[in-house]
Amino acid sequence: MDFEPSPRTRELHDRLVEFVDEHVVPAEPVYEEQIRASGDPHHYPPVLEELKAEARARGLWNLFLPDRRFGPGLSNLEYAPLCEVMGRHLLAAEATNCAAPDTGNMEILAEFGTAEQQEQWLQPLLDGEIRSAFAMTEPWVASSDARNIGSRIERDGDDYVINAHKWFTTGAMSSRCKVAIVMGVTDPDADPYHRQSMILVPFDTPGFRVVRNLDLFGYTEGPGHAETLLENVRVPARNLLGEEGSGFAIAQARLGPGRIHHCMRAIGMGERALELMCARSQQRVAFGKHLADQGVIRERIANARIQIEQARLLVMKAAWLMDTAGKKAARFEIGAIKVVAARMATDVIDAAIQVFGGASVTDDWPLARMYAVARTLHFVDGPDEVHLDQIARRELRKYEHFRV
Ligand SMILES: Cc1cc2nc3c(=O)[nH]c(=O)nc-3n(C[C@H](O)[C@H](O)[C@H](O)COP(=O)(O)OP(=O)(O)OC[C@H]3O[C@@H](n4cnc5c(N)ncnc54)[C@H](O)[C@@H]3O)c2cc1C
């Protein structure tokens, strides 16, 4: 394994850091203010459009996509340090057209979409003109087991008719969100891994509505996370993504890169929390000493650095395996890093919160919001327990016939 950044990664990394420092950081308060002034928490603030134009002009666009037909074609290993930078300042991900859930949706459209679907939906997504949603999770079933999904997608002549109740449809509150990839059952009699399909549903199709936004720990995020309802929604059969019955397989394909991107950003969040913890502890004096001179604080700082380094190395190993052996071969490393990165980010941010004192839980500092984002990583793209179970299963299999 060689984790030395390529010359291209180094060069893009320096340019991305410069863009974030010069444009994204100053735009953060403007972004908040423009949303507040509009009176709509899901308003699309003009400053974001300015950031996107600047990022594109600087060649910092669609960096996430390994497919050379549609972007610079960086490998996962090359993208990791760039995605980490976006984790420090989350606005940078959307500014560079590298934000979830569009990234995962663009990947599956690139891999499974027909030429017509790519022209209609992938191209405007690649151009940052629209946004998209991925609707799999349902309120009434344990959706960490995708086999439980109960929404129906039924063939009717040249159409499919969809009846689905979904929630956590990320991005669906945005007026720029124009299409959802909906997962549902096409053949209830098939085996559990071939019952489901995915279908493209434009947001303006009659019967498709957003019920409400779901706040996360009380925070309302711009594009939101919505409860959505599809009642007798009719779309042409050509909107099906891939083959009928391939929904489960496409979901698996989508989760590989999506999961690792969350982990890369988590490392960026960890770095930012550690930076804040170190700076604050060297400025604040309690009981006659800087906080940084207290043994207990130094231990927290050292542990944070160790956890970040461990997580980064595992992200790089998983990315390297995805690049060299494929997503399937890397699935255990991807599962492991998903657990490790979420734990690292919540632990490090939590330590920074404690060292920062009461200020940390106000919105004067980014730590409270970062904690909320990091905590949700323990569920997003599958809860920790599912990954742990799969890793344990593999380990146990290795020693099935081993007697002591
Ligand atoms: C911020 C955020 C954004 C999201 N965005 C999207 C999105 O865009 N599209 C979408 O479709 N979904 C999205 N989700 C949903 C997310 O993928 C689900 O919450 C997740 O898969 C878990 O499903 P569930 O909530 O139904 O939990 P359940 O399946 O009900 O699981 C509840 C708990 O049961 C335990 N558990 C589950 N399986 C096991 C096991 N094998 N062993 C032991 N314990 C277990 C875990 O502790 C788990 O947390 C998002 C969620 C969040 C929080």
Coordinates of C-alpha atoms and ligand atoms in Angstrom, one line a residue:
M1 CA 0.0 0.0 0.0
D2 CA 1.3 3.4 -0.9
F3 CA -0.6 6.3 0.6
E4 CA 1.6 9.0 -0.7
P5 CA -0.7 11.6 -2.2
S6 CA -0.3 11.8 -6.0
P7 CA 1.0 15.1 -7.5
R8 CA -2.5 15.7 -8.8
T9 CA -4.0 15.2 -5.3
R10 CA -1.4 17.6 -3.7
E11 CA -2.1 20.2 -6.3
L12 CA -6.0 19.9 -6.0
H13 CA -5.7 19.8 -2.2
D14 CA -3.8 23.1 -2.1
R15 CA -6.2 24.7 -4.5
L16 CA -9.2 23.4 -2.5
V17 CA -7.8 24.7 0.9
E18 CA -7.2 28.1 -0.7
F19 CA -10.8 28.1 -2.1
V20 CA -12.2 27.1 1.3
D21 CA -10.1 29.8 3.2
E22 CA -10.7 32.6 0.7
H23 CA -14.3 31.9 -0.2
V24 CA -16.1 29.3 1.8
V25 CA -15.2 30.5 5.3
P26 CA -16.2 34.1 4.7
A27 CA -19.4 32.9 3.0
E28 CA -20.6 30.9 6.0
P29 CA -22.1 33.8 7.9
V30 CA -23.6 35.2 4.7
Y31 CA -25.2 31.8 4.0
E32 CA -26.8 31.8 7.5
E33 CA -27.9 35.4 7.1
Q34 CA -29.5 35.0 3.7
I35 CA -31.5 32.0 4.8
R36 CA -32.6 33.8 8.0
A37 CA -33.6 36.9 6.0
S38 CA -35.7 34.9 3.5
G39 CA -37.8 33.5 6.4
D40 CA -37.6 30.0 4.8
P41 CA -35.1 27.6 6.5
H42 CA -34.9 25.7 3.2
H43 CA -34.2 28.8 1.0
Y44 CA -31.4 28.4 -1.5
P45 CA -29.1 31.4 -0.7
P46 CA -27.5 33.2 -3.7
V47 CA -24.1 33.1 -2.0
L48 CA -24.1 29.3 -2.7
E49 CA -24.5 29.9 -6.4
E50 CA -21.5 32.4 -6.3
L51 CA -19.5 29.8 -4.5
K52 CA -20.3 27.1 -7.1
A53 CA -19.4 29.4 -9.9
E54 CA -16.0 30.1 -8.3
A55 CA -15.3 26.5 -7.5
R56 CA -16.1 25.5 -11.1
A57 CA -13.9 28.2 -12.5
R58 CA -11.1 26.9 -10.3
G59 CA -11.6 23.3 -11.6
L60 CA -12.8 22.2 -8.2
W61 CA -15.9 20.4 -9.4
N62 CA -17.3 16.8 -9.3
L63 CA -14.1 15.7 -7.6
F64 CA -15.8 12.6 -6.1
L65 CA -16.6 10.7 -9.3
P66 CA -13.9 8.1 -10.3
D67 CA -15.6 7.8 -13.7
R68 CA -13.5 9.8 -16.2
R69 CA -16.4 10.3 -18.5
F70 CA -18.0 12.7 -16.1
G71 CA -15.3 14.4 -14.1
P72 CA -11.6 14.5 -13.3
G73 CA -11.7 10.8 -12.6
L74 CA -9.9 10.8 -9.2
S75 CA -9.5 7.5 -7.5
N76 CA -11.1 7.0 -4.1
L77 CA -7.6 7.3 -2.5
E78 CA -6.9 10.5 -4.4
Y79 CA -10.3 12.0 -3.4
A80 CA -9.9 11.1 0.4
P81 CA -7.8 14.1 1.4
L82 CA -10.0 16.5 -0.6
C83 CA -13.2 15.1 0.9
E84 CA -11.6 15.5 4.3
V85 CA -11.2 19.3 3.6
M86 CA -14.9 19.4 2.8
G87 CA -15.6 17.9 6.2
R88 CA -14.0 20.8 8.0
H89 CA -16.4 23.3 6.3
L90 CA -19.5 21.4 5.2
L91 CA -20.6 24.1 2.8
A92 CA -17.5 23.3 0.6
A93 CA -19.1 19.9 -0.4
E94 CA -22.1 21.6 -2.0
A95 CA -20.0 24.4 -3.4
T96 CA -17.9 21.9 -5.3
N97 CA -20.9 19.7 -6.3
C98 CA -19.7 16.9 -4.0
A99 CA -22.6 16.8 -1.6
A100 CA -24.6 13.8 -0.5
P101 CA -27.1 12.4 -1.5
D102 CA -26.4 13.8 -5.1
T103 CA -23.0 12.1 -5.2
G104 CA -24.4 8.6 -4.6
N105 CA -27.3 9.3 -7.0
M106 CA -24.9 10.5 -9.7
E107 CA -22.8 7.4 -9.2
I108 CA -25.7 5.0 -9.7
L109 CA -27.0 7.1 -12.7
A110 CA -23.6 6.9 -14.2
E111 CA -23.3 3.1 -13.6
F112 CA -26.9 1.9 -14.2
G113 CA -28.7 4.8 -16.0
T114 CA -29.8 4.6 -19.6
A115 CA -28.5 7.2 -22.1
E116 CA -31.9 8.9 -21.8
Q117 CA -31.9 8.9 -18.0
Q118 CA -28.3 10.2 -18.0
E119 CA -29.2 13.1 -20.3
Q120 CA -32.4 14.0 -18.4
W121 CA -31.0 13.7 -14.8
L122 CA -27.3 13.0 -14.6
Q123 CA -26.2 15.9 -16.8
P124 CA -28.1 18.6 -14.8
L125 CA -26.8 17.0 -11.6
L126 CA -23.2 17.1 -12.9
D127 CA -23.8 20.7 -13.8
G128 CA -25.1 21.5 -10.3
E129 CA -28.3 22.8 -11.8
I130 CA -30.7 20.6 -9.8
R131 CA -30.5 18.4 -6.7
S132 CA -31.8 14.9 -6.1
A133 CA -33.0 12.6 -3.3
F134 CA -32.8 9.0 -2.4
A135 CA -35.9 7.5 -0.9
M136 CA -35.4 4.1 0.7
T137 CA -36.0 4.4 4.4
E138 CA -39.6 3.9 5.7
P139 CA -41.1 5.0 9.0
W140 CA -43.0 1.7 9.7
V141 CA -40.3 -0.9 9.2
A142 CA -36.8 -1.4 10.5
S143 CA -35.1 0.0 7.4
S144 CA -31.6 -1.0 8.4
D145 CA -32.7 -4.3 6.9
A146 CA -33.4 -3.3 3.3
R147 CA -35.4 -6.5 2.8
N148 CA -38.1 -5.0 5.0
I149 CA -38.9 -2.2 2.6
G150 CA -42.6 -2.4 1.8
S151 CA -43.4 0.4 -0.7
R152 CA -44.8 -0.9 -3.9
I153 CA -43.8 -0.3 -7.5
E154 CA -46.3 -2.0 -9.7
R155 CA -46.3 -2.4 -13.5
D156 CA -49.4 -1.2 -15.3
G157 CA -49.1 -1.2 -19.1
D158 CA -46.3 1.1 -20.1
D159 CA -46.1 2.6 -16.7
Y160 CA -45.2 1.8 -13.1
V161 CA -47.5 2.9 -10.3
I162 CA -45.8 3.7 -7.0
N163 CA -47.3 3.8 -3.5
A164 CA -44.7 4.6 -0.9
H165 CA -44.3 6.2 2.5
K166 CA -40.7 7.3 3.1
W167 CA -38.8 9.4 5.5
F168 CA -35.3 10.8 5.9
T169 CA -35.5 11.6 2.2
T170 CA -32.5 13.9 2.4
G171 CA -32.6 17.0 0.2
A172 CA -36.4 16.8 -0.5
M173 CA -37.2 20.1 1.2
S174 CA -35.2 22.1 -1.4
S175 CA -37.1 23.6 -4.3
R176 CA -34.1 22.6 -6.4
C177 CA -34.6 18.9 -5.7
K178 CA -36.2 17.7 -8.9
V179 CA -36.0 13.9 -8.9
A180 CA -36.0 11.1 -6.3
I181 CA -34.7 7.6 -6.7
V182 CA -37.4 5.6 -5.0
M183 CA -36.9 2.0 -3.8
G184 CA -39.8 -0.4 -3.6
V185 CA -41.1 -3.9 -4.2
T186 CA -41.8 -4.9 -7.7
D187 CA -42.2 -8.7 -7.1
P188 CA -43.3 -9.7 -3.6
D189 CA -42.9 -13.4 -4.6
A190 CA -39.2 -13.2 -5.6
D191 CA -36.5 -14.0 -3.1
P192 CA -35.8 -11.2 -0.6
Y193 CA -32.8 -9.9 -2.6
H194 CA -34.7 -9.6 -5.9
R195 CA -38.0 -8.2 -4.8
Q196 CA -37.0 -4.6 -5.0
S197 CA -36.4 -2.1 -7.8
M198 CA -35.4 1.5 -8.1
I199 CA -37.2 4.0 -10.1
L200 CA -36.7 7.7 -11.0
V201 CA -39.6 9.9 -9.9
P202 CA -39.7 13.6 -10.8
F203 CA -40.8 15.7 -7.9
D204 CA -43.6 17.3 -9.9
T205 CA -45.4 14.0 -10.6
P206 CA -49.0 14.1 -9.4
G207 CA -49.4 12.2 -6.1
F208 CA -45.8 12.8 -4.9
R209 CA -45.7 15.1 -1.9
V210 CA -43.5 16.2 0.9
V211 CA -45.3 15.8 4.3
R212 CA -42.9 17.6 6.6
N213 CA -39.2 18.2 7.4
L214 CA -37.4 16.3 10.1
D215 CA -35.1 18.4 12.2
L216 CA -32.0 16.7 13.5
F217 CA -31.3 17.4 17.2
G218 CA -33.4 20.5 16.7
Y219 CA -31.3 21.7 13.8
T220 CA -33.1 22.5 10.5
E221 CA -30.7 21.7 7.6
G222 CA -31.0 23.7 4.4
P223 CA -32.1 21.0 1.9
G224 CA -33.7 19.1 4.8
H225 CA -34.6 15.5 5.6
A226 CA -38.2 15.0 4.6
E227 CA -41.1 12.6 5.2
T228 CA -42.5 11.9 1.8
L229 CA -45.6 10.2 0.5
L230 CA -46.2 8.8 -3.0
E231 CA -49.8 7.9 -3.6
N232 CA -50.7 6.2 -6.9
V233 CA -47.8 8.0 -8.6
R234 CA -47.5 7.0 -12.2
V235 CA -44.3 7.2 -14.2
P236 CA -43.3 5.6 -17.5
A237 CA -41.7 2.2 -17.3
R238 CA -38.5 3.7 -18.9
N239 CA -37.9 5.4 -15.5
L240 CA -36.8 2.1 -14.0
L241 CA -33.2 2.2 -12.9
G242 CA -31.4 -1.0 -14.0
E243 CA -33.4 -4.2 -14.3
E244 CA -36.5 -5.1 -12.4
G245 CA -35.5 -6.8 -9.2
S246 CA -32.0 -5.1 -9.0
G247 CA -32.9 -2.6 -6.3
F248 CA -31.0 -4.4 -3.6
A249 CA -27.9 -4.8 -5.7
I250 CA -28.0 -1.1 -6.8
A251 CA -28.4 0.0 -3.1
Q252 CA -25.3 -2.0 -2.2
A253 CA -23.4 -0.4 -5.1
R254 CA -24.5 3.0 -4.0
L255 CA -23.4 2.5 -0.4
G256 CA -19.8 1.8 -1.0
P257 CA -18.6 5.2 -2.1
G258 CA -21.3 7.0 -0.2
R259 CA -20.2 5.5 3.1
I260 CA -16.6 6.2 2.6
H261 CA -17.3 9.8 1.7
H262 CA -19.1 10.3 5.0
C263 CA -16.0 8.8 6.7
M264 CA -13.6 11.1 4.9
R265 CA -15.7 14.1 5.9
A266 CA -15.8 12.8 9.5
I267 CA -12.1 13.0 9.6
G268 CA -12.2 16.6 8.6
M269 CA -14.7 17.3 11.4
G270 CA -12.4 15.5 13.9
E271 CA -9.4 17.6 12.7
R272 CA -11.4 20.8 13.1
A273 CA -12.6 19.9 16.6
L274 CA -9.1 19.0 17.7
E275 CA -7.8 22.3 16.3
L276 CA -10.4 24.2 18.3
M277 CA -9.7 22.2 21.4
C278 CA -5.9 22.9 21.2
A279 CA -6.4 26.6 20.5
R280 CA -8.9 27.1 23.3
S281 CA -7.0 25.1 25.9
Q282 CA -3.9 27.2 25.3
Q283 CA -5.8 30.5 25.8
R284 CA -8.0 29.7 28.8
V285 CA -6.6 29.7 32.3
A286 CA -8.2 27.9 35.2
F287 CA -6.8 27.4 38.7
G288 CA -3.6 29.2 37.8
K289 CA -2.7 27.2 34.6
H290 CA -3.6 27.1 31.0
L291 CA -6.1 24.2 30.4
A292 CA -3.5 22.8 28.0
D293 CA -1.2 22.3 31.0
Q294 CA -3.6 20.1 32.8
G295 CA -2.7 16.4 32.4
V296 CA -6.3 15.3 31.8
I297 CA -6.7 17.8 29.0
R298 CA -3.4 16.7 27.4
E299 CA -4.5 13.1 27.5
R300 CA -7.8 14.1 25.7
I301 CA -5.8 15.9 23.0
A302 CA -3.4 13.0 22.5
N303 CA -6.2 10.5 22.3
A304 CA -8.0 12.7 19.8
R305 CA -4.9 12.8 17.6
I306 CA -4.4 9.0 17.9
Q307 CA -8.1 8.3 17.0
I308 CA -8.0 10.6 14.0
E309 CA -4.8 9.0 12.6
Q310 CA -6.2 5.5 13.1
A311 CA -9.4 6.5 11.3
R312 CA -7.5 8.1 8.5
L313 CA -5.3 5.1 7.9
L314 CA -8.4 2.8 7.7
V315 CA -10.2 5.2 5.4
M316 CA -7.1 5.1 3.1
K317 CA -6.9 1.3 3.2
A318 CA -10.6 1.0 2.4
A319 CA -10.2 3.6 -0.5
W320 CA -7.1 1.8 -1.8
L321 CA -8.9 -1.6 -1.7
M322 CA -11.9 -0.1 -3.6
D323 CA -9.6 1.3 -6.2
T324 CA -7.5 -1.8 -6.6
A325 CA -9.8 -4.7 -5.9
G326 CA -13.3 -3.2 -6.2
K327 CA -16.1 -2.2 -4.0
K328 CA -17.1 -5.8 -3.2
A329 CA -13.7 -6.8 -2.0
A330 CA -13.5 -3.7 0.2
R331 CA -16.9 -4.2 1.9
F332 CA -15.6 -5.2 5.3
E333 CA -13.1 -2.4 5.4
I334 CA -15.9 0.0 4.4
G335 CA -18.1 -1.4 7.2
A336 CA -15.3 -1.1 9.7
I337 CA -14.4 2.5 8.7
K338 CA -18.0 3.5 8.9
V339 CA -18.1 2.4 12.6
V340 CA -14.6 3.8 13.4
A341 CA -15.1 7.2 11.7
A342 CA -18.5 7.8 13.4
R343 CA -17.0 6.8 16.8
M344 CA -13.9 8.9 16.3
A345 CA -15.9 12.0 15.3
T346 CA -18.3 11.8 18.2
D347 CA -15.5 11.1 20.7
V348 CA -13.2 13.9 19.4
I349 CA -16.0 16.5 19.1
D350 CA -17.3 15.5 22.5
A351 CA -13.9 16.0 24.1
A352 CA -13.6 19.4 22.4
I353 CA -17.0 20.3 23.7
Q354 CA -15.9 19.5 27.3
V355 CA -12.7 21.4 27.0
F356 CA -14.5 24.4 25.5
G357 CA -16.9 24.7 28.4
G358 CA -20.4 26.2 28.1
A359 CA -19.6 28.2 25.0
S360 CA -19.4 24.9 23.0
V361 CA -23.1 24.1 23.3
T362 CA -24.2 27.5 21.9
D363 CA -24.3 28.4 18.3
D364 CA -21.4 30.8 18.8
W365 CA -19.1 27.9 17.9
P366 CA -19.6 25.1 15.4
L367 CA -19.1 22.3 17.9
A368 CA -22.7 21.6 18.9
R369 CA -23.8 21.4 15.2
M370 CA -20.8 19.3 14.3
Y371 CA -21.7 16.9 17.2
A372 CA -25.3 16.6 15.9
V373 CA -24.0 15.7 12.4
A374 CA -21.4 13.3 13.8
R375 CA -24.0 11.5 16.0
T376 CA -26.2 10.9 13.0
L377 CA -23.3 9.1 11.2
H378 CA -24.0 6.2 13.5
F379 CA -27.2 5.6 11.5
V380 CA -26.7 7.1 8.1
D381 CA -26.1 4.5 5.5
G382 CA -26.8 1.7 8.0
P383 CA -26.4 1.6 11.8
D384 CA -23.2 0.6 13.4
E385 CA -24.6 -2.7 14.6
V386 CA -25.3 -3.9 11.1
H387 CA -21.7 -3.4 10.1
L388 CA -20.4 -4.9 13.4
D389 CA -22.6 -8.0 12.8
Q390 CA -21.2 -8.5 9.3
I391 CA -17.6 -8.1 10.4
A392 CA -18.2 -10.5 13.3
R393 CA -19.8 -13.0 10.9
R394 CA -16.8 -12.9 8.7
E395 CA -14.4 -13.4 11.6
L396 CA -16.4 -16.3 13.0
R397 CA -16.5 -18.0 9.6
K398 CA -12.7 -18.0 9.5
Y399 CA -12.6 -20.2 12.6
E400 CA -15.6 -22.4 12.0
H401 CA -13.5 -25.5 11.9
F402 CA -10.9 -24.4 14.4
R403 CA -11.0 -26.4 17.7
V404 CA -9.2 -25.3 20.9
Ligands
LIG1 C1 -29.3 12.4 8.9 C2 -29.9 11.2 8.2 C3 -30.0 11.2 6.8 C4 -30.6 10.1 6.2 N1 -30.7 10.2 4.8 C5 -31.4 9.2 4.2 C6 -31.7 9.3 2.8 O1 -31.4 10.2 2.1 N2 -32.5 8.3 2.2 C7 -32.9 7.2 3.0 O2 -33.5 6.3 2.4 N3 -32.6 7.1 4.3 C8 -31.9 8.0 4.9 N4 -31.6 8.0 6.3 C9 -32.1 6.8 7.0 C10 -31.0 5.9 7.5 O3 -30.4 5.2 6.4 C11 -31.7 4.9 8.5 O4 -32.1 5.6 9.6 C12 -30.9 3.7 8.9 O5 -30.7 2.9 7.8 C13 -31.5 2.9 10.0 O6 -32.8 2.6 9.7 P1 -34.0 2.9 10.8 O7 -33.9 4.3 11.1 O8 -35.3 2.3 10.2 O9 -33.6 2.1 12.1 P2 -34.0 0.6 12.4 O10 -33.8 -0.3 11.3 O11 -35.3 0.6 13.1 O12 -32.9 0.2 13.5 C14 -32.9 0.8 14.8 C15 -31.8 0.3 15.6 O13 -31.8 -1.1 15.7 C16 -30.5 -1.6 15.9 N5 -30.2 -2.6 14.9 C17 -30.5 -2.7 13.6 N6 -30.0 -3.8 13.1 C18 -29.3 -4.5 14.0 C19 -28.6 -5.7 14.0 N7 -28.4 -6.4 12.9 N8 -28.0 -6.0 15.2 C20 -28.2 -5.3 16.3 N9 -28.9 -4.1 16.3 C21 -29.4 -3.7 15.2 C22 -29.6 -0.4 15.7 O14 -29.2 0.1 17.0 C23 -30.4 0.6 15.0 O15 -30.0 1.9 15.2 C24 -31.0 9.0 6.9 C25 -30.9 9.0 8.3 C26 -30.3 10.1 9.0 C27 -30.3 10.1 10.5

